PDB file of C-alpha atoms in Angstrom:
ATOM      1  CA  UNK A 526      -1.470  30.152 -10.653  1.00 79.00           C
ATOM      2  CA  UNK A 527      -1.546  30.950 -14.211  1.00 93.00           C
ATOM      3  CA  UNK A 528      -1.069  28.140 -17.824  1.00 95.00           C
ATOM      4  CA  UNK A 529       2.621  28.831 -17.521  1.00 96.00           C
ATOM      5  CA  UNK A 530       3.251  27.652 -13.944  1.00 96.00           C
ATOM      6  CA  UNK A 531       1.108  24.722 -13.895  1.00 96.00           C
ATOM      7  CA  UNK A 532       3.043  23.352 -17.229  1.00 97.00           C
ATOM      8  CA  UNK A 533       6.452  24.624 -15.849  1.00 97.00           C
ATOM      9  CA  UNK A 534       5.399  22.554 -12.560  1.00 97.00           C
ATOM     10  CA  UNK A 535       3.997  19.460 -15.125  1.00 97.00           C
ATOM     11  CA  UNK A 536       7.301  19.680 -16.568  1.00 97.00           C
ATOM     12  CA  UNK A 537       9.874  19.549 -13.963  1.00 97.00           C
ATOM     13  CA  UNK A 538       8.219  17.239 -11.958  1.00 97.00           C
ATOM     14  CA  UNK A 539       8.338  15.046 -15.135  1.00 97.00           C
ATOM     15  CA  UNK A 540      12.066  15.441 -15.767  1.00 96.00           C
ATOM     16  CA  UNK A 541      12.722  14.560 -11.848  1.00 95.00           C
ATOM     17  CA  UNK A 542      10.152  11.738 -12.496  1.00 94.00           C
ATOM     18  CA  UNK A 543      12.325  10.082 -15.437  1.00 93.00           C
ATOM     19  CA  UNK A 544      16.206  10.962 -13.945  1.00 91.00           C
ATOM     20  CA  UNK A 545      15.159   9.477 -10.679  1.00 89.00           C
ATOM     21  CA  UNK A 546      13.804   6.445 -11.561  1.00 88.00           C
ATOM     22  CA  UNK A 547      16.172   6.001 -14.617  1.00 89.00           C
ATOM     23  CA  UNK A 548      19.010   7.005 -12.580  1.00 82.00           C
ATOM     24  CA  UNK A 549      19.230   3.160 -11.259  1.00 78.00           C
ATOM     25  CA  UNK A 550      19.660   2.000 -14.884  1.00 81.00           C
ATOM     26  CA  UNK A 551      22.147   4.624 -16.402  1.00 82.00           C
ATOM     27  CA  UNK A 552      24.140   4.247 -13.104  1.00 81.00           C
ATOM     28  CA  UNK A 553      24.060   0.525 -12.517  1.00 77.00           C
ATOM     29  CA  UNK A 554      26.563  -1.155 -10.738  1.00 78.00           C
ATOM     30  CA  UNK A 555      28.747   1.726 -10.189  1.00 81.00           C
ATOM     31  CA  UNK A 556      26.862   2.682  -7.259  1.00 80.00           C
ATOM     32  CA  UNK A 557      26.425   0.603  -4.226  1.00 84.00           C
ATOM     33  CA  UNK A 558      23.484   0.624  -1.644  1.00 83.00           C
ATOM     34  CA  UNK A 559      24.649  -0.426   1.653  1.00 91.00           C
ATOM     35  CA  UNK A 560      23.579  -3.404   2.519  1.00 93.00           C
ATOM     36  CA  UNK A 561      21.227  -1.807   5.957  1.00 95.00           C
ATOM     37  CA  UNK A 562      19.681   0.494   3.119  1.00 92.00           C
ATOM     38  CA  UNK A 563      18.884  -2.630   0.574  1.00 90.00           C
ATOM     39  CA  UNK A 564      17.890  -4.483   3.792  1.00 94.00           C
ATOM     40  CA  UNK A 565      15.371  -1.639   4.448  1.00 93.00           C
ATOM     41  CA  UNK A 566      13.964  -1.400   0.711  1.00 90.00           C
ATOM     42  CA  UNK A 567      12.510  -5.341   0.894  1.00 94.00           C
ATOM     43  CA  UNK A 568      10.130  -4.128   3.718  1.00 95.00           C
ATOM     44  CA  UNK A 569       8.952  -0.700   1.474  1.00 94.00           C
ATOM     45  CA  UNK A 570       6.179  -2.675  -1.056  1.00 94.00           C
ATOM     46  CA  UNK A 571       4.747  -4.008   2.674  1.00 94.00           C
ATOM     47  CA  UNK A 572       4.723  -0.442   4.273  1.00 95.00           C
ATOM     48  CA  UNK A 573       3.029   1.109   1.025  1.00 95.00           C
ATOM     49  CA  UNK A 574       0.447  -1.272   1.009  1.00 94.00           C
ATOM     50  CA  UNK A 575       0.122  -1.080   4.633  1.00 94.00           C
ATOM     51  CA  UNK A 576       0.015   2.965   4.108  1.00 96.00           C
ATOM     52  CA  UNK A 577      -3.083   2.089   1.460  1.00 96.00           C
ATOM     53  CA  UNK A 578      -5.046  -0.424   3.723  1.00 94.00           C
ATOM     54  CA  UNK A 579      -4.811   0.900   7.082  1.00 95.00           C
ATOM     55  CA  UNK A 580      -7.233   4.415   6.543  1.00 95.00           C
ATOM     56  CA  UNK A 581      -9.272   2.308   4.518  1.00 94.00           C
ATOM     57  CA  UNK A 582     -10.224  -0.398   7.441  1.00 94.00           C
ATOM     58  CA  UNK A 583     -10.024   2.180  10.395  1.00 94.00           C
ATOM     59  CA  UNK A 584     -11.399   5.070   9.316  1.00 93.00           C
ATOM     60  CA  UNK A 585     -15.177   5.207   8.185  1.00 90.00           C
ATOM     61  CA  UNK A 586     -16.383   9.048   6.731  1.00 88.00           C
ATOM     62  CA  UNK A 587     -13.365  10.791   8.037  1.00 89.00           C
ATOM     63  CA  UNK A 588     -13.350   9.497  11.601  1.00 94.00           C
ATOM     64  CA  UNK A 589     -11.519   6.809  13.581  1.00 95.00           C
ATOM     65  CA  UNK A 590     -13.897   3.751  13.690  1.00 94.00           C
ATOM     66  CA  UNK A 591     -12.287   0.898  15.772  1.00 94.00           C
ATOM     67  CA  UNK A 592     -15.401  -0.140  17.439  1.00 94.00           C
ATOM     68  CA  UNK A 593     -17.087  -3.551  16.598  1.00 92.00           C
ATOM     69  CA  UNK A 594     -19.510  -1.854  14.400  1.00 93.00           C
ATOM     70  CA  UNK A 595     -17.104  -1.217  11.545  1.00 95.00           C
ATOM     71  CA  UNK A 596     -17.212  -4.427   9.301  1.00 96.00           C
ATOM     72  CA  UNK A 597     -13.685  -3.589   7.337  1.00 95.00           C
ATOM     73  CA  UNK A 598     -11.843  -3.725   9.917  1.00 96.00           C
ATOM     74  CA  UNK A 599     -13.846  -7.094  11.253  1.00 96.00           C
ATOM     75  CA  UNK A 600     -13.138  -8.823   8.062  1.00 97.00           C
ATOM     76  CA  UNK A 601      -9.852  -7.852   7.794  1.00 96.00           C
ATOM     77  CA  UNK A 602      -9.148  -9.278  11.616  1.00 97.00           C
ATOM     78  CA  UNK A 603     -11.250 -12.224  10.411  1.00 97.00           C
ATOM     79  CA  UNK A 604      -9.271 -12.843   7.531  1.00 97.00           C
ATOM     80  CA  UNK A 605      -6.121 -12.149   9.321  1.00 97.00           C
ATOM     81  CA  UNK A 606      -6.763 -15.200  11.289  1.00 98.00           C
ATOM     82  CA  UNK A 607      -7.434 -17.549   8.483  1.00 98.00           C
ATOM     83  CA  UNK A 608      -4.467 -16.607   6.636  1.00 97.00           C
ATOM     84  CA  UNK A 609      -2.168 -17.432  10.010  1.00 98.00           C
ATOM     85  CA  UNK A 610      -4.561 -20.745  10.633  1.00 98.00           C
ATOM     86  CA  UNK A 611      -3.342 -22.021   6.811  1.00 97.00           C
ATOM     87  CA  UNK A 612      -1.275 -19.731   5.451  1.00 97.00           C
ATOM     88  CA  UNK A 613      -3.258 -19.792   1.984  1.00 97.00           C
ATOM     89  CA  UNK A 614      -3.806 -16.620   0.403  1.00 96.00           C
ATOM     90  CA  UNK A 615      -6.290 -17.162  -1.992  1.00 97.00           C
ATOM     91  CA  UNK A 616      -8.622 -18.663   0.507  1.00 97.00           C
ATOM     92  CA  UNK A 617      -7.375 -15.702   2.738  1.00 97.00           C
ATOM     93  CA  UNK A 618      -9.082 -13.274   0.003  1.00 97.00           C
ATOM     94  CA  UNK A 619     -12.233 -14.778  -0.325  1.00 98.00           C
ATOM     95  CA  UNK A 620     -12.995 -16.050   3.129  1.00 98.00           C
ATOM     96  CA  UNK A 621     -11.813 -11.787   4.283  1.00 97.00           C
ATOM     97  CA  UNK A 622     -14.489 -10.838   1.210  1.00 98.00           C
ATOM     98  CA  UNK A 623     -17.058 -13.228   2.257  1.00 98.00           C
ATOM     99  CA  UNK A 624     -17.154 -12.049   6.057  1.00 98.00           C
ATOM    100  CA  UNK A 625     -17.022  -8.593   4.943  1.00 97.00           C
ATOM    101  CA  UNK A 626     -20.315  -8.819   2.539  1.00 98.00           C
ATOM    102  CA  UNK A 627     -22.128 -11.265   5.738  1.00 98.00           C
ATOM    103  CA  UNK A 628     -21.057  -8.617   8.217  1.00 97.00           C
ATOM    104  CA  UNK A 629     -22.341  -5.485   5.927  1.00 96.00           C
ATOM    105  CA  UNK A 630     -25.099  -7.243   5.817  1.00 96.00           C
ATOM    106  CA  UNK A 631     -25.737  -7.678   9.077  1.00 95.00           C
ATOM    107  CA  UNK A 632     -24.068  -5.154  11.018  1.00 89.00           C
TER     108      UNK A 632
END
């Protein structure tokens, strides 16, 4: 791959970039999502962070690690459990950071 495909690649994918997320703006409300499509969008922010989180607490150097050795995914069943005990997220954070720096400690 030589200078002039890598900037012709920088360069399209820009101008993609910018008409498909400006699109929703120069279009407005001329164009309508149906309503099974918007209902699916409200659940995309959950399955991105999901998509982030998941490899992180499950997989430890490349490999599957679901045993009870792996503290990640420990703390994040720990804190799991406190957030659906009271439901307060801040607490939920540092209670799940807590157990996870006892449990690298000890495990």
């Amino acid at each position: 791959m030589n200078a002039f495909d890598v900037w012709l690649t920088i360069a399209l994918l820009t101008v993609s970039t910018i008409l498909t997320r400006s699109s929703f703006f120069m279009l407005g409300d001329r164009v309508k999502l149906p309503a099974k499509v918007q209902h699916a969008l409200r659940y995309a922010p959950a399955a991105a962070l999901a998509a982030i989180v998941a490899p992180d607490l499950a997989l430890t150097g490349g490999a599957l690690n679901l045993s009870l050795m792996n503290p990640k995914l420990l703390a994040a069943i720990g804190a799991t459990l406190f957030f659906l005990r009271t439901r307060h997220m801040l607490g939920t954070i540092t209670f799940g950071m807590g157990l996870y720096a006892v449990l690298r400690l000890i495990l």
